[in-house]
Coordinates of C-alpha atoms in Angstrom, one line a residue:
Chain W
X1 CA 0.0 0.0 0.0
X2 CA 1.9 2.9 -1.1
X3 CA 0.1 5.5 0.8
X4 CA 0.9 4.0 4.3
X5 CA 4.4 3.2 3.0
X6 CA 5.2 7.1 2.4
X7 CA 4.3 8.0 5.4
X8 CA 6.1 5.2 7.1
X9 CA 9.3 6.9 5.6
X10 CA 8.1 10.2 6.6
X11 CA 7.5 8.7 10.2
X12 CA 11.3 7.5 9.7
X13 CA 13.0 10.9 9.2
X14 CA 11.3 12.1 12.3
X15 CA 12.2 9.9 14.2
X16 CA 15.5 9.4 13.1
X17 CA 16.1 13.5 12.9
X18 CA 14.6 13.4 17.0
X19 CA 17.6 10.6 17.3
X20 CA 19.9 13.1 16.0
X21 CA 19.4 16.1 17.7
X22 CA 19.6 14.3 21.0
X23 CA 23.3 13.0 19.8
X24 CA 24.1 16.5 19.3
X25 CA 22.9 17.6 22.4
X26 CA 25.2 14.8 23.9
X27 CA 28.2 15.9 22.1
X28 CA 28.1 12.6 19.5
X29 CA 30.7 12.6 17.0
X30 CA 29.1 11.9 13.4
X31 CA 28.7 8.0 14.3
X32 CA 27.3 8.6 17.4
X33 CA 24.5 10.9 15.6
X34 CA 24.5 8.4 13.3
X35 CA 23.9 5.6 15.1
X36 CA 21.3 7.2 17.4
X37 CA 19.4 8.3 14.4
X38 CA 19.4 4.8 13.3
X39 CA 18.2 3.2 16.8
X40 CA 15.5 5.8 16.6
X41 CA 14.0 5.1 13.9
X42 CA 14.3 1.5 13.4
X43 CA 14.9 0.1 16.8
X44 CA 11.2 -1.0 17.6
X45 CA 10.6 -2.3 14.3
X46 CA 13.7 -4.5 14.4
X47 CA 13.1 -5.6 17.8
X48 CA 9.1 -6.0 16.9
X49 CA 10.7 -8.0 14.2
X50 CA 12.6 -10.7 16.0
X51 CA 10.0 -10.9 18.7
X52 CA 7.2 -12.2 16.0
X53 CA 10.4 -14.4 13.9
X54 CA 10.4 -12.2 10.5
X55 CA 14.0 -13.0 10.0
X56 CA 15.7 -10.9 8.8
X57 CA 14.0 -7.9 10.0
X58 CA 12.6 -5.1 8.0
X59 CA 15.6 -3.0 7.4
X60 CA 17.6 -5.6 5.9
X61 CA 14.5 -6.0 3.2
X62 CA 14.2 -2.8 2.3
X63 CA 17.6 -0.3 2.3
X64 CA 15.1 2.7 2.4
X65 CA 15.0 2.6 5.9
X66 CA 18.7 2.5 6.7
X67 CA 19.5 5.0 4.0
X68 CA 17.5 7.5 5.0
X69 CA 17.8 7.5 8.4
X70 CA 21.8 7.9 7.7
X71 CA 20.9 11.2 5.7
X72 CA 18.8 12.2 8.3
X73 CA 21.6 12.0 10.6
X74 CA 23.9 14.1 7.8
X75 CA 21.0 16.9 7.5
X76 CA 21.1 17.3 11.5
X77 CA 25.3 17.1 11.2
X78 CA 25.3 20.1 9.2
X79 CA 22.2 22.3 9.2
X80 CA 21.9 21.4 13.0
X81 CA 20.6 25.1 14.3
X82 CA 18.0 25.1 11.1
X83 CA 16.4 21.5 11.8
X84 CA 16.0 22.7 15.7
X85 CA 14.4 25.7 14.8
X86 CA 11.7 23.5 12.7
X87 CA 11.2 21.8 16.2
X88 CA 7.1 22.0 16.2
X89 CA 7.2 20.8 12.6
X90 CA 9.6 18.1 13.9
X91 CA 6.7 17.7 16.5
X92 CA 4.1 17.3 14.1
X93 CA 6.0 14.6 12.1
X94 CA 6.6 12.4 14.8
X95 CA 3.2 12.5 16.0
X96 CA 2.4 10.7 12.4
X97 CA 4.7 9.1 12.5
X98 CA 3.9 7.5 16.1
X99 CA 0.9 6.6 14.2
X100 CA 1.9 5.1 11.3
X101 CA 4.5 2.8 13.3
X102 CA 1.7 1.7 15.3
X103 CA -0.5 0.7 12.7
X104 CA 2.5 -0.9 10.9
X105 CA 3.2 -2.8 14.5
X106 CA -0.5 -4.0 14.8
X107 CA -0.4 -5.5 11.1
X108 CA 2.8 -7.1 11.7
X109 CA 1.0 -8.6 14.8
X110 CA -2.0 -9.7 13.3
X111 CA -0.5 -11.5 10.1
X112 CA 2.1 -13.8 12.7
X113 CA -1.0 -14.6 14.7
X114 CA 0.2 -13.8 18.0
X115 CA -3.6 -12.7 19.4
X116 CA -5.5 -8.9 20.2
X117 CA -3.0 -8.5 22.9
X118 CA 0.2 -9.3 21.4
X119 CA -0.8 -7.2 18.1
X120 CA -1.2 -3.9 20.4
X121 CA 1.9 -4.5 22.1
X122 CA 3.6 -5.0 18.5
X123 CA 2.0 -1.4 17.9
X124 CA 3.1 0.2 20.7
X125 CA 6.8 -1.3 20.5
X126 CA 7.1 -0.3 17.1
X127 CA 6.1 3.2 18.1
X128 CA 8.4 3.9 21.4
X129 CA 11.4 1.2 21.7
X130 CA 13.7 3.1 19.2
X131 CA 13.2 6.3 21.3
X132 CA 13.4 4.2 24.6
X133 CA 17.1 2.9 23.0
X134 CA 18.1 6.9 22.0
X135 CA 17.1 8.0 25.3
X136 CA 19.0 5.0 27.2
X137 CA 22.1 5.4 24.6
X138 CA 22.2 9.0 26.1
X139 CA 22.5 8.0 29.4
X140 CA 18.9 8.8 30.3
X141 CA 15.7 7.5 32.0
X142 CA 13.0 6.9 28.9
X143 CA 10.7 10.1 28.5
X144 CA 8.5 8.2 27.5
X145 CA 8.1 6.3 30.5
X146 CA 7.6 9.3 33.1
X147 CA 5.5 12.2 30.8
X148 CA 3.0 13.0 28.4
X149 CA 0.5 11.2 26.3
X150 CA 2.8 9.4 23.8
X151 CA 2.8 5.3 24.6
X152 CA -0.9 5.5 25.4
X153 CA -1.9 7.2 22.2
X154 CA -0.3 4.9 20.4
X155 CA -2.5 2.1 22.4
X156 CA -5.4 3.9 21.9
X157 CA -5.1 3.6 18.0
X158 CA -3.8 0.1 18.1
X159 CA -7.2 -0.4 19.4
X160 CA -8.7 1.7 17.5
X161 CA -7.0 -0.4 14.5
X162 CA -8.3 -3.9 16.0
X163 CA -12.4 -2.9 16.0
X164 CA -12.2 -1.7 12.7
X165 CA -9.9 -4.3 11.1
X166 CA -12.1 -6.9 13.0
X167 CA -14.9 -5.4 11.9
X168 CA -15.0 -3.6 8.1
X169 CA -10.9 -5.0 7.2
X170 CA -7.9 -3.7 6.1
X171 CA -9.0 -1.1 4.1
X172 CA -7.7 2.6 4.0
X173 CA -10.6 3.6 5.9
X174 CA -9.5 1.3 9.1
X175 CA -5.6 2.2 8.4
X176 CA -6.4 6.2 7.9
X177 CA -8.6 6.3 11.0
X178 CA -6.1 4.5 13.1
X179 CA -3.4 6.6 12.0
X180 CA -5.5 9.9 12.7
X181 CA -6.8 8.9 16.3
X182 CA -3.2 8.3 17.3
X183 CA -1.8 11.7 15.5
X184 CA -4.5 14.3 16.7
X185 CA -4.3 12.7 20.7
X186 CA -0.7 12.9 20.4
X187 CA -0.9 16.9 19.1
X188 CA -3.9 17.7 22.1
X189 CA -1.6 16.2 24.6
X190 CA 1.3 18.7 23.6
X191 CA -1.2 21.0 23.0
X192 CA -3.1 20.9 26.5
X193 CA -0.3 19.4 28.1
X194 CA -1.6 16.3 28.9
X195 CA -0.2 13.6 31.3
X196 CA -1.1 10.0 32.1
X197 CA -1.8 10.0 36.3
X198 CA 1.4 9.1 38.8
X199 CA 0.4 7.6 42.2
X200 CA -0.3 9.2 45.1
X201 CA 2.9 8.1 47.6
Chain G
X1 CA 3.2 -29.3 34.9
X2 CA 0.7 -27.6 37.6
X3 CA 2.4 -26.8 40.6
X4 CA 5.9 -25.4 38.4
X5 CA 3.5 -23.0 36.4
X6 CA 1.3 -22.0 39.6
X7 CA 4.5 -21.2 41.4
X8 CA 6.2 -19.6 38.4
X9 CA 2.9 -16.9 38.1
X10 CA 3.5 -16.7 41.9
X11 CA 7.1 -15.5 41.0
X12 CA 5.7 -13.1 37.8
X13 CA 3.6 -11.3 40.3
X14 CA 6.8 -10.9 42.3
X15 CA 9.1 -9.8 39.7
X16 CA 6.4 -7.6 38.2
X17 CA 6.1 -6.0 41.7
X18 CA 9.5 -5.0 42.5
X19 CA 9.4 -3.3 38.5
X20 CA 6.3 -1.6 39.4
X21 CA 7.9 -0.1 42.7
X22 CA 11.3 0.6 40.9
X23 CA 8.7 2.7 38.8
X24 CA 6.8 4.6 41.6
X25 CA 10.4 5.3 43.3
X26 CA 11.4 6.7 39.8
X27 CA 8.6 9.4 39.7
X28 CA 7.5 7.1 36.5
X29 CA 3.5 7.6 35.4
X30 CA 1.4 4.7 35.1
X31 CA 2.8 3.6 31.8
X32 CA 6.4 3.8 33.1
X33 CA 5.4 1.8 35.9
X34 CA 3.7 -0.6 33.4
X35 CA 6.6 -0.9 31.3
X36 CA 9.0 -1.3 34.4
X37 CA 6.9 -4.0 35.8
X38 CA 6.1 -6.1 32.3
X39 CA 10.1 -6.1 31.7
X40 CA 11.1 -7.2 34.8
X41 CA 8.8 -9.9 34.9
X42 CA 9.1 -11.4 31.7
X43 CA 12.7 -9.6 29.8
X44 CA 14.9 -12.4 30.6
X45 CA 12.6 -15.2 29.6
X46 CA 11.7 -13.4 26.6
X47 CA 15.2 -12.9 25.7
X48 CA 15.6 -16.6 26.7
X49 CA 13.1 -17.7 23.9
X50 CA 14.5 -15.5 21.2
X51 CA 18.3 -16.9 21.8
X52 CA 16.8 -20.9 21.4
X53 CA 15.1 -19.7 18.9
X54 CA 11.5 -20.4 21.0
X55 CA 9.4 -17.9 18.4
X56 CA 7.0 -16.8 19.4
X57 CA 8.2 -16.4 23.0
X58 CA 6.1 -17.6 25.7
X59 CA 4.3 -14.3 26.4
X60 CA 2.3 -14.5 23.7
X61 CA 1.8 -18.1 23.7
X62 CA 0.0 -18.1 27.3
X63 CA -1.3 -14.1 28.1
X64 CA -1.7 -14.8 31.8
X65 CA 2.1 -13.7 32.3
X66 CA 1.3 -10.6 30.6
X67 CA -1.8 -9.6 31.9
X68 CA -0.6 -10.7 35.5
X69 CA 2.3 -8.2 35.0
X70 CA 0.0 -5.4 34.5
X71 CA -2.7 -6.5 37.1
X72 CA 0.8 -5.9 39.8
X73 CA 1.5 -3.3 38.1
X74 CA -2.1 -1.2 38.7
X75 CA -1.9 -3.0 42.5
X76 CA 1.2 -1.1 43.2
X77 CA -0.5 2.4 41.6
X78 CA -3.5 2.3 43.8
X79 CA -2.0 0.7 46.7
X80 CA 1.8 2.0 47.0
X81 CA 1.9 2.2 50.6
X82 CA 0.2 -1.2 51.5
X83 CA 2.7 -3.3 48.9
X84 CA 5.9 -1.3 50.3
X85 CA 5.1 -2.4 53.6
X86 CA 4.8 -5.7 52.8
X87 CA 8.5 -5.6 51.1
X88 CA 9.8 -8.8 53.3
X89 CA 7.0 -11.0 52.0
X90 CA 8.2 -9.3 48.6
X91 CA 11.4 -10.6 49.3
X92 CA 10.4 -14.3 50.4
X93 CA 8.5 -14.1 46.9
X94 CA 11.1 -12.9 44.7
X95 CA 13.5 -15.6 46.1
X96 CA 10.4 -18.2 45.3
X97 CA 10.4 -16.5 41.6
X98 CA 14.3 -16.8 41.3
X99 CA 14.1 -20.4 41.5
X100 CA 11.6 -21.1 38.9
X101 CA 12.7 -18.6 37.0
X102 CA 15.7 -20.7 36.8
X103 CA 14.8 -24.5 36.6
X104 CA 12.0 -22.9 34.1
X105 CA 14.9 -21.5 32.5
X106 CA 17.5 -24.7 32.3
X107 CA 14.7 -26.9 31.1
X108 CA 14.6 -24.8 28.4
X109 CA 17.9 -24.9 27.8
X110 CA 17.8 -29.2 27.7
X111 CA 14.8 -28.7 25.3
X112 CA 16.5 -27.1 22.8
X113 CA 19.7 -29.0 23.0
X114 CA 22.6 -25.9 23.7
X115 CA 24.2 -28.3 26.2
X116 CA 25.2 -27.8 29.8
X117 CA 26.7 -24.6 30.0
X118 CA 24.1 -22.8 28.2
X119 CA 21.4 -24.5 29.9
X120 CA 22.9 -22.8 32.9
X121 CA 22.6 -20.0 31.3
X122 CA 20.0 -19.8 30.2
X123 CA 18.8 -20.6 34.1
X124 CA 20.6 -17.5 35.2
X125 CA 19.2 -15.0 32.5
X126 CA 15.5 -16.3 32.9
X127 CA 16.1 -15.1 36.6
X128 CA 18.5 -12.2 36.4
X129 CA 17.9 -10.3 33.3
X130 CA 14.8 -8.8 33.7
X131 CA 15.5 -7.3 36.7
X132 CA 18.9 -5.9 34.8
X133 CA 16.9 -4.1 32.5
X134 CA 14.7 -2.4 35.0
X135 CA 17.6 -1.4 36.8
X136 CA 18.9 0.6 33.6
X137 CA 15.8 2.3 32.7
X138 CA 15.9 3.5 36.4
X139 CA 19.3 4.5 34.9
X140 CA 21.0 2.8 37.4
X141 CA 23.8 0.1 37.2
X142 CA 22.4 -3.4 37.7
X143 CA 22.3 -4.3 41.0
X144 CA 22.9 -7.9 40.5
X145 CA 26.1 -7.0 39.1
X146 CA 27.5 -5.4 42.4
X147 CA 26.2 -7.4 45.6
X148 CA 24.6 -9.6 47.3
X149 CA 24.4 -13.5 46.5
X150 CA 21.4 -13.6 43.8
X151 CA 22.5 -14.9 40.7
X152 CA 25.2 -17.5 42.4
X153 CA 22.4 -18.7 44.2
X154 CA 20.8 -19.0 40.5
X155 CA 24.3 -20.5 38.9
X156 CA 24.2 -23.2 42.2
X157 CA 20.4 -24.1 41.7
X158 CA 20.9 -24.3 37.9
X159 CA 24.2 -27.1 38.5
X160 CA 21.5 -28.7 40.9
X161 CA 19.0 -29.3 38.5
X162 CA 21.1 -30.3 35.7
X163 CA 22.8 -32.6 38.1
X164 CA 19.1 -33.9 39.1
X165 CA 17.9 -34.5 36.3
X166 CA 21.2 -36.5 34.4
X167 CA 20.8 -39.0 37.8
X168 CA 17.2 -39.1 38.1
X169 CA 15.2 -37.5 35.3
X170 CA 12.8 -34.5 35.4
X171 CA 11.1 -35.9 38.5
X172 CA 9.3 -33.6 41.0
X173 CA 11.6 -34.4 43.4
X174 CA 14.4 -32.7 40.3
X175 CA 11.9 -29.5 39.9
X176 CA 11.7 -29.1 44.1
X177 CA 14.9 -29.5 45.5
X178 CA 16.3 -27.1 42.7
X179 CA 13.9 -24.8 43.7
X180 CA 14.5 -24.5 47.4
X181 CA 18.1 -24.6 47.0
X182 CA 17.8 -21.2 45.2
X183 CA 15.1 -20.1 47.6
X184 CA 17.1 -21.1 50.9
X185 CA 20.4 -19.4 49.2
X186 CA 18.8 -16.8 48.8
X187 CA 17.3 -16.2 51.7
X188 CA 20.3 -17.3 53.9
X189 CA 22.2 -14.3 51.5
X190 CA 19.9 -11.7 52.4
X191 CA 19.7 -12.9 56.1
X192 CA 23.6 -13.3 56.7
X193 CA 24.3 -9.9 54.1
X194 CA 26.3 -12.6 52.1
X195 CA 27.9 -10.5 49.0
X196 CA 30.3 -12.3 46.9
X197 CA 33.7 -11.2 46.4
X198 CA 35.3 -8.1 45.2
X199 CA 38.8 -7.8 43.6
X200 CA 41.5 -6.6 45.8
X201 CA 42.5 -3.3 43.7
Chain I
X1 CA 40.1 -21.5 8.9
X2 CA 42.2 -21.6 11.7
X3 CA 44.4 -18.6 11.4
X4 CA 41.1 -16.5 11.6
X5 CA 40.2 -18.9 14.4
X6 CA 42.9 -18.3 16.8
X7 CA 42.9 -14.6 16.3
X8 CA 38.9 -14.6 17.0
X9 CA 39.7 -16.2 20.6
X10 CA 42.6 -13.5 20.6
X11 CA 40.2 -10.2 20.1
X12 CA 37.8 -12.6 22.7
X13 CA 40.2 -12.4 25.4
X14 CA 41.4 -8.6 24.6
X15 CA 37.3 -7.4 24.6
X16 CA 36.7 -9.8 27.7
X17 CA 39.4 -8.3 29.3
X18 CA 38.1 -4.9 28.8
X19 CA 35.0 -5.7 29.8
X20 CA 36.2 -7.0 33.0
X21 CA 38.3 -3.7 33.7
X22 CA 35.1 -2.2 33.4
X23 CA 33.6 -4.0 36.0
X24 CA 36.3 -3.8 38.3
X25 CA 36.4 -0.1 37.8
X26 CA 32.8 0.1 38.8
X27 CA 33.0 -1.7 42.4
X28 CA 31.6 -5.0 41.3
X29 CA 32.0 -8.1 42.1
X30 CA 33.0 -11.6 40.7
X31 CA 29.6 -12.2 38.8
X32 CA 29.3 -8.3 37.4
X33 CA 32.7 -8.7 36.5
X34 CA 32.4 -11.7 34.6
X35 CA 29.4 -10.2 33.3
X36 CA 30.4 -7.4 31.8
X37 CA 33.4 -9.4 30.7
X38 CA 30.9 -11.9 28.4
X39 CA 29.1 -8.9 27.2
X40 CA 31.7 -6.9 25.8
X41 CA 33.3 -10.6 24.4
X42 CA 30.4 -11.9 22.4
X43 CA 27.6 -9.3 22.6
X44 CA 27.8 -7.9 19.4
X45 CA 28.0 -11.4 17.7
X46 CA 25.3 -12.9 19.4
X47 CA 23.1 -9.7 18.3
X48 CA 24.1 -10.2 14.8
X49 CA 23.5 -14.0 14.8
X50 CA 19.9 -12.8 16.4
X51 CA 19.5 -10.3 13.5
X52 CA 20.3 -12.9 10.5
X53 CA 18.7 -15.8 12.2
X54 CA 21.4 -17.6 12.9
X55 CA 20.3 -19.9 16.0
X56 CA 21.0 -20.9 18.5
X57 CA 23.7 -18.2 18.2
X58 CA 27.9 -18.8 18.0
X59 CA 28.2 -18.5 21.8
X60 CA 26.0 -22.2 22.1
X61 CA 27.7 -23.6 19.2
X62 CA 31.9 -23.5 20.7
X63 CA 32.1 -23.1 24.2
X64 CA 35.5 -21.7 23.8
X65 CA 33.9 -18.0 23.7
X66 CA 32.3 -18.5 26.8
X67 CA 34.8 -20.2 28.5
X68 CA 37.3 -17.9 27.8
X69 CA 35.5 -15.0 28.4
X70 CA 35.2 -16.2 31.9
X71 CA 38.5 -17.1 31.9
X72 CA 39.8 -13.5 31.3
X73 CA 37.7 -12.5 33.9
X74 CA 39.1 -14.6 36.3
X75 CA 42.4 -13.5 35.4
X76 CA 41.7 -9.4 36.0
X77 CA 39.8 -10.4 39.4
X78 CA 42.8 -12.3 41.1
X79 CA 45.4 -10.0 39.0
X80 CA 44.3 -6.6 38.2
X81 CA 47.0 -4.9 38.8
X82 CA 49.3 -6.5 36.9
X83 CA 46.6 -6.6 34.0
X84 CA 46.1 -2.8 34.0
X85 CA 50.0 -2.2 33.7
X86 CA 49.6 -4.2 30.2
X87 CA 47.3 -1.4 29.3
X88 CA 49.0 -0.6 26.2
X89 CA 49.7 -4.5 24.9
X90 CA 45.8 -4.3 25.6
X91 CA 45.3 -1.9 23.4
X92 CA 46.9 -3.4 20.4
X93 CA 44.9 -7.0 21.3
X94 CA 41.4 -4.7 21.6
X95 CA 42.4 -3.3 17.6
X96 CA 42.7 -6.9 16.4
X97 CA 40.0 -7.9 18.2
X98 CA 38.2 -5.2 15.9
X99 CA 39.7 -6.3 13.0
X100 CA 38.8 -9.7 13.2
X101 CA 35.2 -8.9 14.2
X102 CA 34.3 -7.0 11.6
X103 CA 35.7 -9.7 9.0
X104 CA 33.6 -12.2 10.7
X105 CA 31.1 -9.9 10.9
X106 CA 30.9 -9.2 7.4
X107 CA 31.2 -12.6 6.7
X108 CA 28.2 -13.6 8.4
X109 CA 26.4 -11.2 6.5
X110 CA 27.3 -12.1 3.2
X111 CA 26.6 -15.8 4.6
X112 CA 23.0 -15.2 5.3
X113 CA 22.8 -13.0 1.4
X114 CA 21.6 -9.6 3.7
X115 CA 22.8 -7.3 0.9
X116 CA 26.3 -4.9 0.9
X117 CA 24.9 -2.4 3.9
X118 CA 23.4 -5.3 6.1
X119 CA 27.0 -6.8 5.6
X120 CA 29.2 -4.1 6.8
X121 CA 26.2 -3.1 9.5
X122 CA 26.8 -6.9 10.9
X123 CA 30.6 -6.0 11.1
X124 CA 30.5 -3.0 12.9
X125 CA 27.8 -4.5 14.8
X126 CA 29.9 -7.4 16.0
X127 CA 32.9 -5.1 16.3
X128 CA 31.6 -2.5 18.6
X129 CA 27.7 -3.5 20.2
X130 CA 29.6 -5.6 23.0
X131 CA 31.3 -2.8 23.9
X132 CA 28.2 -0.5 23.9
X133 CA 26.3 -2.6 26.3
X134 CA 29.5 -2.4 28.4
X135 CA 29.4 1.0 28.5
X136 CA 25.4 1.0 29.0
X137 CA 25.8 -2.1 32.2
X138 CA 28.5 0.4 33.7
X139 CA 25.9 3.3 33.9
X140 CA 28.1 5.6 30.8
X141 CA 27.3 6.8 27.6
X142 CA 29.4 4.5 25.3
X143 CA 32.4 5.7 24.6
X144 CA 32.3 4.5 21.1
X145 CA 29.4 7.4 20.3
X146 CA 31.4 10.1 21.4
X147 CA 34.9 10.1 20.3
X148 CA 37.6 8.4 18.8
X149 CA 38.3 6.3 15.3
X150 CA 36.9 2.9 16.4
X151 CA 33.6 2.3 14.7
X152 CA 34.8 4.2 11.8
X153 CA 37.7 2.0 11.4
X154 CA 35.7 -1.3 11.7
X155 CA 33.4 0.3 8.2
X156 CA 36.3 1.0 6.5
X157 CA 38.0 -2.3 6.9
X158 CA 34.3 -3.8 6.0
X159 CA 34.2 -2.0 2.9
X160 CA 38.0 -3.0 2.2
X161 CA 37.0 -6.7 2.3
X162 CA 33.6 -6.7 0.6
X163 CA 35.2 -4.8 -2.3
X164 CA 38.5 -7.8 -2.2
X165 CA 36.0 -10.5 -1.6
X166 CA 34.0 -9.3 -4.9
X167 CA 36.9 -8.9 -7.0
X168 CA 39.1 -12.0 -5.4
X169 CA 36.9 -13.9 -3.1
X170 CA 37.5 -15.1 0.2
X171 CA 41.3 -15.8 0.2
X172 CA 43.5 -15.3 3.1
X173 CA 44.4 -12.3 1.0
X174 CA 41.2 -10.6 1.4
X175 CA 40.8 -11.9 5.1
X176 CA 44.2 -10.6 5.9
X177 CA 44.2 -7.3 4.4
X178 CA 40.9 -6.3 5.7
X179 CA 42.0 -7.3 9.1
X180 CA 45.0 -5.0 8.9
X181 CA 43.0 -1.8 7.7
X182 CA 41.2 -2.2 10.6
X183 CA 44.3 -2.3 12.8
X184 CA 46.5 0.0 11.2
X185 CA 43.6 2.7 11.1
X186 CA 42.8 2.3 14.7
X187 CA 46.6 2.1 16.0
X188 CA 47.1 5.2 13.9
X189 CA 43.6 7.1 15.6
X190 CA 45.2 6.3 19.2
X191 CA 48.6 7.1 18.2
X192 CA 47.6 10.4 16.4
X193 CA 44.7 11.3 18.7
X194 CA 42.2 11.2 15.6
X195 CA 38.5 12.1 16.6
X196 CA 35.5 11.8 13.9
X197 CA 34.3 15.5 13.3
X198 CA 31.4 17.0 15.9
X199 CA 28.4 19.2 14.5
X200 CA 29.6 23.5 14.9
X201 CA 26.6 24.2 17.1

């Protein structure tokens, strides 16, 4: 499906450009931006990947990825101060492509047969484990796993994904509503600053 | 088996508890805590599966271990203070988990034919490795790796069963006294503040 | 072929050392020491073996990896001084160690036909992921993402023997050759203080 696989690409820069700019900010050499950018944007795919046994993962199918994650990385190495001021676009991209990786992490799920609970989990790997990698290869607790909506927007649309699939099939309808419901919660939680609840201790 | 699988939930709830409150003490939200307490229950045997190549692994052959993890994980949320003041019970748990974890973990090993050492191994990561990934997205360095007598008692427990079962076959009597010799070297550890040895430097 | 052989269990024991250092370094004991030791030994290989579906991976297949990994770590916990005074004979092991990683890297990839960039990925990979998750177990941002000529050594030397192996094949020519590109370029980087280039931010 083309559409869906141009916006997976799309959902790769951003994530790999997000990978870069925190090697930057961690004073990476060129390989360390590199490699970050790469983890970004591939790690929970790959990992997604060997966890369902589609050996060899993804990336080694399909050079795209690799490639442009790579000039991702370049674009960040030398036009670092004009990609950060395009942060909110940068913002905006990710949030679709958070989306798109979870609907690409649900399929995956659903065509190895690994059950409704398993195919979420495949969605919301595929959207946060490359970001969980960057922020671990910089020496950092996950974001993801102390703020903001992000992880349970993505679940939301993985369910989201299941009803519909379940229900009317893998058409664009299911794929583009899935892929909306995950983008516009995403852009309301930055937008009203939203926050999943932390106990009371 | 029925009393190995009732005993090895008993010590998912365990390991998912001491994620969950790694969470909470991490200012984590109740994804975080999720993740922390999913991870550390079931990381090392998942990692386990995909090195024998057990695809899928077994948490999404049998969901109980799954949804168990999360069911801790929203006990600890909404009852912090209760579950931290049962930590010594925690702790007689954990050792419990530890050495299922383990035999679970060299029968594995036997099944798939890596031989003796990496059934050990594969004893020792089933019980160790989950709770060294919760420990680095804490960002802290593994605790196992710097005191106290917890994976030793693993390695010991792990030569037991091996031993066992060579002489006598996967018997109950195999499964149990590999278990308690974990459990009772573990608890001895953390009674008599065994730690194993440092280098003189 | 055995050359290669013997000088894979020779980059084994120079990266196990390493790793055990590490570990020492960072107050652990025995089992984080040898920990850390069989991490940084066979990490990156056992990764790559996971990525090309190559199971159970090399580390079940010849115990000598293992055994020797633990060996070496054995060796720095009863004689770390003297170990750290052969710093520099370390140093010299740890760039054929690279060397012969990345050829066996690349090897493994052209084995399992995962195209020219999965090839030199798999070297680099099995050249510099075990010291990575060295770094990450020891609580530090790896080394290898923030300065130095290591991983850039390890892609040219992969590059070196893809283009001999297409022209020549798999000689001792091509083996050899790529091994000492790898070398010479990371002797040269320590000698000269070579650092990849940083972003002007």
């Amino acid at each position: 499906m083309t559409l869906l696989y141009l916006l997976d690409l799309l959902g790769t820069i951003a994530f790999a450009i997000s990978g870069a700019l925190a090697g930057v900010k961690k004073d990476m050499d060129l390989y360390g931006i590199s490699v970050l950018s790469l983890v970004t944007a591939v790690g929970g795919g790959t990992i997604r990947d060997l966890l369902v046994g589609r050996i060899p993962p993804f990336i080694f199918r399909d050079y795209n990825y690799i490639v442009l994650s790579l000039l991702s990385a370049l674009i960040v190495f030398f036009f670092y101060r004009k990609v950060e001021r395009g942060y909110n676009t940068l913002l905006i991209m990710d949030a679709l492509g958070l989306g798109v990786f979870t609907v690409i992490g649900v399929k995956v799920g659903i065509d190895y047969n690994i059950g409704y609970i398993g195919s979420i989990f495949m969605g919301v790997m595929t959207g946060t484990v490359g970001g969980m990698i960057r922020d671990i290869l910089q020496g950092e607790i996950p974001l993801v796993l102390k703020k903001e909506v992000y992880a349970s927007a993505s679940i939301i649309g993985g369910v989201v994904f299941l009803i519909l699939f379940k229900s009317i099939g893998e058409s664009y309808l299911t794929i583009i509503t899935a892929i909306l419901v995950v983008f516009l919660l995403r852009l309301l939680a930055i937008r009203k600053n939203w926050n999943l609840p932390k106990p009371r201790i």
